Amino acid sequence: MKQNSLLEHLDLVEQQFNEVSVVLAEVNPTQLEVASAALQRLASDLVELLRTARGDEAMRVTVVQRLQALSQGTMLLRSQLHRQAALVEQALKVVMPGGGPVSTYADGGPYGSAVRQSGAFKVLAA
């Protein structure tokens, strides 16, 4: 593979990454799905290019630095996506307050209330 095609493909991945960032900020789920799928395709193609790439040390250093920046940006996107999911969940609780599962046990904690004891021994073992 040519060095230029690897770097050009890395440019495409970075552009698509920026597009995913913009779409995530706009809170548009349909566009986010499309943009994320395109980013996934480009990233898998980049992995294949990296497996077969040959180049000098300077190019490798440049590629590694750019990939590290993408990795850090991906962590930021992930946390942003988690925040949006939490906001959507909170909004759903406001819109549909009774939408959660109904407990069949009394509300005595996470596992329901304990059974009342009569005080009598049922079994005596020595």
Short mmCIF file of N, CA and C in Angstrom, two decimals:
data_model
loop_
_atom_site.label_atom_id
_atom_site.label_comp_id
_atom_site.label_asym_id
_atom_site.label_seq_id
_atom_site.Cartn_x
_atom_site.Cartn_y
_atom_site.Cartn_z
N MET A 1 0.84 -1.19 0.00
CA MET A 1 0.00 0.00 0.00
C MET A 1 0.88 1.24 0.00
N LYS A 2 0.38 2.25 -0.60
CA LYS A 2 1.09 3.52 -0.64
C LYS A 2 0.90 4.25 0.68
N GLN A 3 1.91 5.03 1.05
CA GLN A 3 1.81 5.84 2.26
C GLN A 3 0.70 6.86 2.13
N ASN A 4 0.58 7.44 0.93
CA ASN A 4 -0.43 8.47 0.73
C ASN A 4 -1.84 7.92 0.91
N SER A 5 -2.09 6.70 0.44
CA SER A 5 -3.44 6.16 0.58
C SER A 5 -3.76 5.90 2.05
N LEU A 6 -2.77 5.50 2.83
CA LEU A 6 -2.98 5.30 4.26
C LEU A 6 -3.30 6.62 4.94
N LEU A 7 -2.52 7.63 4.65
CA LEU A 7 -2.75 8.94 5.27
C LEU A 7 -4.05 9.56 4.78
N GLU A 8 -4.39 9.37 3.52
CA GLU A 8 -5.66 9.88 3.01
C GLU A 8 -6.83 9.17 3.68
N HIS A 9 -6.70 7.88 3.88
CA HIS A 9 -7.77 7.14 4.54
C HIS A 9 -7.89 7.57 6.01
N LEU A 10 -6.76 7.84 6.63
CA LEU A 10 -6.79 8.35 8.01
C LEU A 10 -7.48 9.71 8.05
N ASP A 11 -7.26 10.53 7.03
CA ASP A 11 -7.97 11.81 6.93
C ASP A 11 -9.48 11.58 6.85
N LEU A 12 -9.89 10.60 6.05
CA LEU A 12 -11.32 10.29 5.93
C LEU A 12 -11.91 9.83 7.26
N VAL A 13 -11.16 9.02 7.99
CA VAL A 13 -11.63 8.55 9.30
C VAL A 13 -11.79 9.74 10.24
N GLU A 14 -10.83 10.64 10.23
CA GLU A 14 -10.91 11.82 11.10
C GLU A 14 -12.09 12.72 10.72
N GLN A 15 -12.33 12.88 9.41
CA GLN A 15 -13.47 13.69 8.98
C GLN A 15 -14.78 13.05 9.42
N GLN A 16 -14.89 11.74 9.27
CA GLN A 16 -16.11 11.06 9.67
C GLN A 16 -16.28 11.10 11.19
N PHE A 17 -15.18 11.02 11.91
CA PHE A 17 -15.22 11.14 13.37
C PHE A 17 -15.77 12.51 13.77
N ASN A 18 -15.31 13.55 13.10
CA ASN A 18 -15.82 14.90 13.37
C ASN A 18 -17.30 15.01 13.04
N GLU A 19 -17.72 14.34 11.97
CA GLU A 19 -19.14 14.36 11.62
C GLU A 19 -19.97 13.66 12.69
N VAL A 20 -19.48 12.56 13.21
CA VAL A 20 -20.19 11.86 14.29
C VAL A 20 -20.28 12.77 15.51
N SER A 21 -19.23 13.51 15.81
CA SER A 21 -19.24 14.43 16.95
C SER A 21 -20.31 15.50 16.78
N VAL A 22 -20.41 16.04 15.57
CA VAL A 22 -21.41 17.09 15.30
C VAL A 22 -22.82 16.51 15.40
N VAL A 23 -23.04 15.35 14.83
CA VAL A 23 -24.37 14.74 14.85
C VAL A 23 -24.76 14.37 16.28
N LEU A 24 -23.80 13.92 17.07
CA LEU A 24 -24.09 13.59 18.47
C LEU A 24 -24.49 14.83 19.25
N ALA A 25 -23.84 15.95 18.96
CA ALA A 25 -24.20 17.21 19.63
C ALA A 25 -25.58 17.70 19.21
N GLU A 26 -26.01 17.36 17.98
CA GLU A 26 -27.32 17.78 17.49
C GLU A 26 -28.46 16.90 18.03
N VAL A 27 -28.13 15.79 18.64
CA VAL A 27 -29.09 14.84 19.20
C VAL A 27 -30.09 14.39 18.13
N ASN A 28 -29.56 13.82 17.08
CA ASN A 28 -30.38 13.27 16.01
C ASN A 28 -30.05 11.79 15.88
N PRO A 29 -30.89 10.91 16.45
CA PRO A 29 -30.55 9.48 16.47
C PRO A 29 -30.40 8.84 15.10
N THR A 30 -31.22 9.24 14.14
CA THR A 30 -31.16 8.63 12.81
C THR A 30 -29.84 8.97 12.12
N GLN A 31 -29.49 10.25 12.15
CA GLN A 31 -28.22 10.65 11.54
C GLN A 31 -27.03 10.08 12.29
N LEU A 32 -27.16 9.94 13.61
CA LEU A 32 -26.08 9.37 14.41
C LEU A 32 -25.83 7.92 14.02
N GLU A 33 -26.90 7.18 13.77
CA GLU A 33 -26.75 5.79 13.36
C GLU A 33 -26.04 5.68 12.02
N VAL A 34 -26.43 6.52 11.08
CA VAL A 34 -25.81 6.50 9.75
C VAL A 34 -24.34 6.91 9.83
N ALA A 35 -24.07 7.99 10.54
CA ALA A 35 -22.70 8.49 10.65
C ALA A 35 -21.81 7.50 11.39
N SER A 36 -22.34 6.85 12.42
CA SER A 36 -21.57 5.88 13.18
C SER A 36 -21.26 4.64 12.34
N ALA A 37 -22.22 4.21 11.54
CA ALA A 37 -21.99 3.05 10.67
C ALA A 37 -20.90 3.36 9.64
N ALA A 38 -20.93 4.58 9.10
CA ALA A 38 -19.90 4.98 8.14
C ALA A 38 -18.53 5.03 8.81
N LEU A 39 -18.48 5.54 10.03
CA LEU A 39 -17.22 5.59 10.77
C LEU A 39 -16.71 4.17 11.05
N GLN A 40 -17.60 3.27 11.37
CA GLN A 40 -17.19 1.90 11.63
C GLN A 40 -16.60 1.25 10.37
N ARG A 41 -17.23 1.48 9.23
CA ARG A 41 -16.70 0.93 7.97
C ARG A 41 -15.32 1.49 7.67
N LEU A 42 -15.18 2.81 7.81
CA LEU A 42 -13.89 3.44 7.54
C LEU A 42 -12.81 2.94 8.51
N ALA A 43 -13.18 2.76 9.77
CA ALA A 43 -12.21 2.30 10.75
C ALA A 43 -11.77 0.87 10.46
N SER A 44 -12.69 0.01 10.06
CA SER A 44 -12.29 -1.37 9.73
C SER A 44 -11.41 -1.40 8.47
N ASP A 45 -11.72 -0.53 7.51
CA ASP A 45 -10.85 -0.43 6.33
C ASP A 45 -9.45 0.07 6.72
N LEU A 46 -9.41 1.01 7.66
CA LEU A 46 -8.13 1.53 8.11
C LEU A 46 -7.30 0.44 8.80
N VAL A 47 -7.97 -0.41 9.56
CA VAL A 47 -7.24 -1.51 10.20
C VAL A 47 -6.59 -2.40 9.15
N GLU A 48 -7.33 -2.70 8.09
CA GLU A 48 -6.76 -3.52 7.02
C GLU A 48 -5.58 -2.82 6.35
N LEU A 49 -5.70 -1.52 6.14
CA LEU A 49 -4.59 -0.77 5.55
C LEU A 49 -3.37 -0.78 6.46
N LEU A 50 -3.60 -0.67 7.76
CA LEU A 50 -2.48 -0.65 8.70
C LEU A 50 -1.77 -2.00 8.76
N ARG A 51 -2.51 -3.07 8.56
CA ARG A 51 -1.89 -4.40 8.58
C ARG A 51 -0.90 -4.57 7.44
N THR A 52 -1.21 -3.98 6.30
CA THR A 52 -0.36 -4.18 5.12
C THR A 52 0.56 -2.99 4.85
N ALA A 53 0.49 -1.96 5.66
CA ALA A 53 1.25 -0.73 5.39
C ALA A 53 2.73 -0.90 5.67
N ARG A 54 3.48 -0.30 4.84
CA ARG A 54 4.93 -0.22 5.01
C ARG A 54 5.27 1.26 4.94
N GLY A 55 6.18 1.67 5.76
CA GLY A 55 6.55 3.08 5.71
C GLY A 55 7.73 3.37 6.58
N ASP A 56 8.16 4.59 6.51
CA ASP A 56 9.31 4.99 7.31
C ASP A 56 8.88 5.29 8.74
N GLU A 57 9.85 5.51 9.60
CA GLU A 57 9.58 5.74 11.02
C GLU A 57 8.80 7.03 11.25
N ALA A 58 9.07 8.06 10.48
CA ALA A 58 8.35 9.34 10.65
C ALA A 58 6.87 9.17 10.37
N MET A 59 6.54 8.40 9.31
CA MET A 59 5.14 8.18 9.00
C MET A 59 4.46 7.38 10.10
N ARG A 60 5.16 6.37 10.63
CA ARG A 60 4.59 5.56 11.71
C ARG A 60 4.30 6.41 12.94
N VAL A 61 5.22 7.29 13.28
CA VAL A 61 5.03 8.16 14.44
C VAL A 61 3.82 9.06 14.22
N THR A 62 3.69 9.61 13.02
CA THR A 62 2.55 10.47 12.70
C THR A 62 1.25 9.71 12.80
N VAL A 63 1.21 8.50 12.25
CA VAL A 63 0.00 7.70 12.28
C VAL A 63 -0.36 7.33 13.72
N VAL A 64 0.63 6.95 14.52
CA VAL A 64 0.37 6.58 15.91
C VAL A 64 -0.18 7.78 16.69
N GLN A 65 0.39 8.95 16.48
CA GLN A 65 -0.10 10.15 17.17
C GLN A 65 -1.54 10.46 16.79
N ARG A 66 -1.85 10.36 15.51
CA ARG A 66 -3.21 10.64 15.06
C ARG A 66 -4.19 9.61 15.58
N LEU A 67 -3.77 8.36 15.63
CA LEU A 67 -4.65 7.31 16.17
C LEU A 67 -4.87 7.49 17.67
N GLN A 68 -3.85 7.94 18.39
CA GLN A 68 -4.02 8.21 19.81
C GLN A 68 -4.99 9.36 20.04
N ALA A 69 -4.92 10.38 19.20
CA ALA A 69 -5.86 11.49 19.31
C ALA A 69 -7.28 11.02 19.04
N LEU A 70 -7.44 10.15 18.03
CA LEU A 70 -8.77 9.58 17.75
C LEU A 70 -9.27 8.74 18.92
N SER A 71 -8.38 8.01 19.54
CA SER A 71 -8.75 7.18 20.68
C SER A 71 -9.24 8.03 21.84
N GLN A 72 -8.55 9.11 22.13
CA GLN A 72 -8.98 10.01 23.20
C GLN A 72 -10.31 10.67 22.85
N GLY A 73 -10.47 11.04 21.59
CA GLY A 73 -11.73 11.63 21.16
C GLY A 73 -12.87 10.64 21.25
N THR A 74 -12.59 9.36 20.98
CA THR A 74 -13.61 8.33 21.08
C THR A 74 -14.09 8.18 22.52
N MET A 75 -13.17 8.28 23.46
CA MET A 75 -13.58 8.22 24.87
C MET A 75 -14.49 9.39 25.23
N LEU A 76 -14.19 10.56 24.69
CA LEU A 76 -15.04 11.72 24.94
C LEU A 76 -16.42 11.53 24.32
N LEU A 77 -16.45 11.01 23.09
CA LEU A 77 -17.74 10.74 22.44
C LEU A 77 -18.55 9.73 23.24
N ARG A 78 -17.87 8.73 23.74
CA ARG A 78 -18.56 7.69 24.51
C ARG A 78 -19.19 8.28 25.77
N SER A 79 -18.45 9.12 26.49
CA SER A 79 -19.01 9.72 27.69
C SER A 79 -20.16 10.66 27.34
N GLN A 80 -20.05 11.36 26.22
CA GLN A 80 -21.13 12.24 25.77
C GLN A 80 -22.38 11.41 25.43
N LEU A 81 -22.18 10.27 24.82
CA LEU A 81 -23.29 9.39 24.49
C LEU A 81 -23.95 8.84 25.75
N HIS A 82 -23.15 8.52 26.76
CA HIS A 82 -23.71 8.06 28.03
C HIS A 82 -24.53 9.16 28.70
N ARG A 83 -24.04 10.40 28.63
CA ARG A 83 -24.79 11.52 29.21
C ARG A 83 -26.13 11.70 28.51
N GLN A 84 -26.12 11.60 27.18
CA GLN A 84 -27.37 11.73 26.43
C GLN A 84 -28.33 10.60 26.78
N ALA A 85 -27.82 9.41 26.94
CA ALA A 85 -28.69 8.28 27.31
C ALA A 85 -29.31 8.51 28.68
N ALA A 86 -28.54 9.05 29.62
CA ALA A 86 -29.08 9.35 30.94
C ALA A 86 -30.15 10.43 30.87
N LEU A 87 -29.92 11.45 30.05
CA LEU A 87 -30.91 12.51 29.90
C LEU A 87 -32.20 11.98 29.28
N VAL A 88 -32.08 11.11 28.30
CA VAL A 88 -33.26 10.53 27.67
C VAL A 88 -34.02 9.68 28.68
N GLU A 89 -33.29 8.92 29.49
CA GLU A 89 -33.93 8.10 30.50
C GLU A 89 -34.68 8.96 31.52
N GLN A 90 -34.07 10.05 31.95
CA GLN A 90 -34.73 10.96 32.89
C GLN A 90 -35.97 11.59 32.26
N ALA A 91 -35.86 11.97 30.99
CA ALA A 91 -37.01 12.56 30.31
C ALA A 91 -38.14 11.54 30.19
N LEU A 92 -37.80 10.30 29.93
CA LEU A 92 -38.84 9.27 29.86
C LEU A 92 -39.52 9.07 31.20
N LYS A 93 -38.77 9.17 32.28
CA LYS A 93 -39.38 9.04 33.62
C LYS A 93 -40.33 10.19 33.89
N VAL A 94 -40.03 11.37 33.36
CA VAL A 94 -40.93 12.52 33.54
C VAL A 94 -42.19 12.34 32.71
N VAL A 95 -42.01 11.90 31.47
CA VAL A 95 -43.15 11.74 30.57
C VAL A 95 -44.02 10.55 30.97
N MET A 96 -43.38 9.47 31.35
CA MET A 96 -44.09 8.25 31.71
C MET A 96 -43.64 7.80 33.10
N PRO A 97 -44.16 8.43 34.16
CA PRO A 97 -43.66 8.12 35.50
C PRO A 97 -43.97 6.69 35.95
N GLY A 98 -45.04 6.12 35.49
CA GLY A 98 -45.39 4.77 35.91
C GLY A 98 -44.88 3.72 34.95
N GLY A 99 -43.92 4.04 34.16
CA GLY A 99 -43.46 3.12 33.13
C GLY A 99 -42.54 2.03 33.64
N GLY A 100 -42.08 2.12 34.90
CA GLY A 100 -41.17 1.12 35.42
C GLY A 100 -41.90 -0.15 35.82
N PRO A 101 -41.16 -1.20 36.08
CA PRO A 101 -41.80 -2.45 36.48
C PRO A 101 -42.43 -2.32 37.87
N VAL A 102 -43.57 -2.95 38.05
CA VAL A 102 -44.28 -2.90 39.32
C VAL A 102 -43.74 -4.02 40.20
N SER A 103 -43.40 -3.69 41.43
CA SER A 103 -42.87 -4.66 42.36
C SER A 103 -43.99 -5.53 42.90
N THR A 104 -43.74 -6.82 42.98
CA THR A 104 -44.75 -7.72 43.55
C THR A 104 -44.56 -7.87 45.04
N TYR A 105 -43.45 -7.35 45.55
CA TYR A 105 -43.17 -7.42 46.98
C TYR A 105 -43.40 -6.06 47.60
N ALA A 106 -43.49 -6.04 48.92
CA ALA A 106 -43.63 -4.77 49.63
C ALA A 106 -42.35 -3.97 49.46
N ASP A 107 -42.47 -2.66 49.57
CA ASP A 107 -41.30 -1.80 49.39
C ASP A 107 -40.47 -1.74 50.66
N GLY A 108 -39.79 -2.80 51.00
CA GLY A 108 -38.96 -2.83 52.20
C GLY A 108 -37.50 -2.86 51.87
N GLY A 109 -37.12 -2.45 50.72
CA GLY A 109 -35.72 -2.47 50.32
C GLY A 109 -35.59 -3.06 48.93
N PRO A 110 -34.38 -3.31 48.52
CA PRO A 110 -34.20 -3.81 47.15
C PRO A 110 -34.74 -5.22 46.93
N TYR A 111 -34.91 -6.00 48.03
CA TYR A 111 -35.38 -7.37 47.87
C TYR A 111 -36.76 -7.58 48.51
N GLY A 112 -37.45 -6.53 48.79
CA GLY A 112 -38.75 -6.66 49.43
C GLY A 112 -38.58 -6.72 50.94
N SER A 113 -39.68 -6.88 51.66
CA SER A 113 -39.59 -6.91 53.12
C SER A 113 -39.39 -8.34 53.59
N ALA A 114 -38.85 -8.45 54.78
CA ALA A 114 -38.61 -9.76 55.36
C ALA A 114 -39.93 -10.37 55.82
N VAL A 115 -39.97 -11.69 55.88
CA VAL A 115 -41.16 -12.40 56.34
C VAL A 115 -41.28 -12.18 57.84
N ARG A 116 -42.50 -11.96 58.33
CA ARG A 116 -42.71 -11.76 59.77
C ARG A 116 -42.49 -13.07 60.50
N GLN A 117 -41.79 -12.98 61.58
CA GLN A 117 -41.54 -14.15 62.40
C GLN A 117 -42.61 -14.26 63.47
N SER A 118 -43.07 -15.48 63.75
CA SER A 118 -44.10 -15.68 64.77
C SER A 118 -43.50 -15.80 66.16
N GLY A 119 -42.21 -16.10 66.24
CA GLY A 119 -41.57 -16.25 67.54
C GLY A 119 -41.52 -17.70 67.98
N ALA A 120 -42.28 -18.57 67.36
CA ALA A 120 -42.28 -19.98 67.72
C ALA A 120 -41.27 -20.73 66.88
N PHE A 121 -40.63 -21.73 67.48
CA PHE A 121 -39.70 -22.57 66.76
C PHE A 121 -40.49 -23.61 65.97
N LYS A 122 -40.19 -23.75 64.73
CA LYS A 122 -40.87 -24.74 63.88
C LYS A 122 -40.14 -26.07 63.98
N VAL A 123 -38.81 -26.02 64.03
CA VAL A 123 -38.01 -27.22 64.09
C VAL A 123 -36.97 -27.04 65.16
N LEU A 124 -36.77 -28.05 65.97
CA LEU A 124 -35.75 -28.00 67.00
C LEU A 124 -34.72 -29.06 66.69
N ALA A 125 -33.53 -28.66 66.46
CA ALA A 125 -32.47 -29.61 66.13
C ALA A 125 -31.34 -29.44 67.11
N ALA A 126 -30.73 -30.57 67.48
CA ALA A 126 -29.64 -30.50 68.45
C ALA A 126 -28.36 -30.94 67.82
#
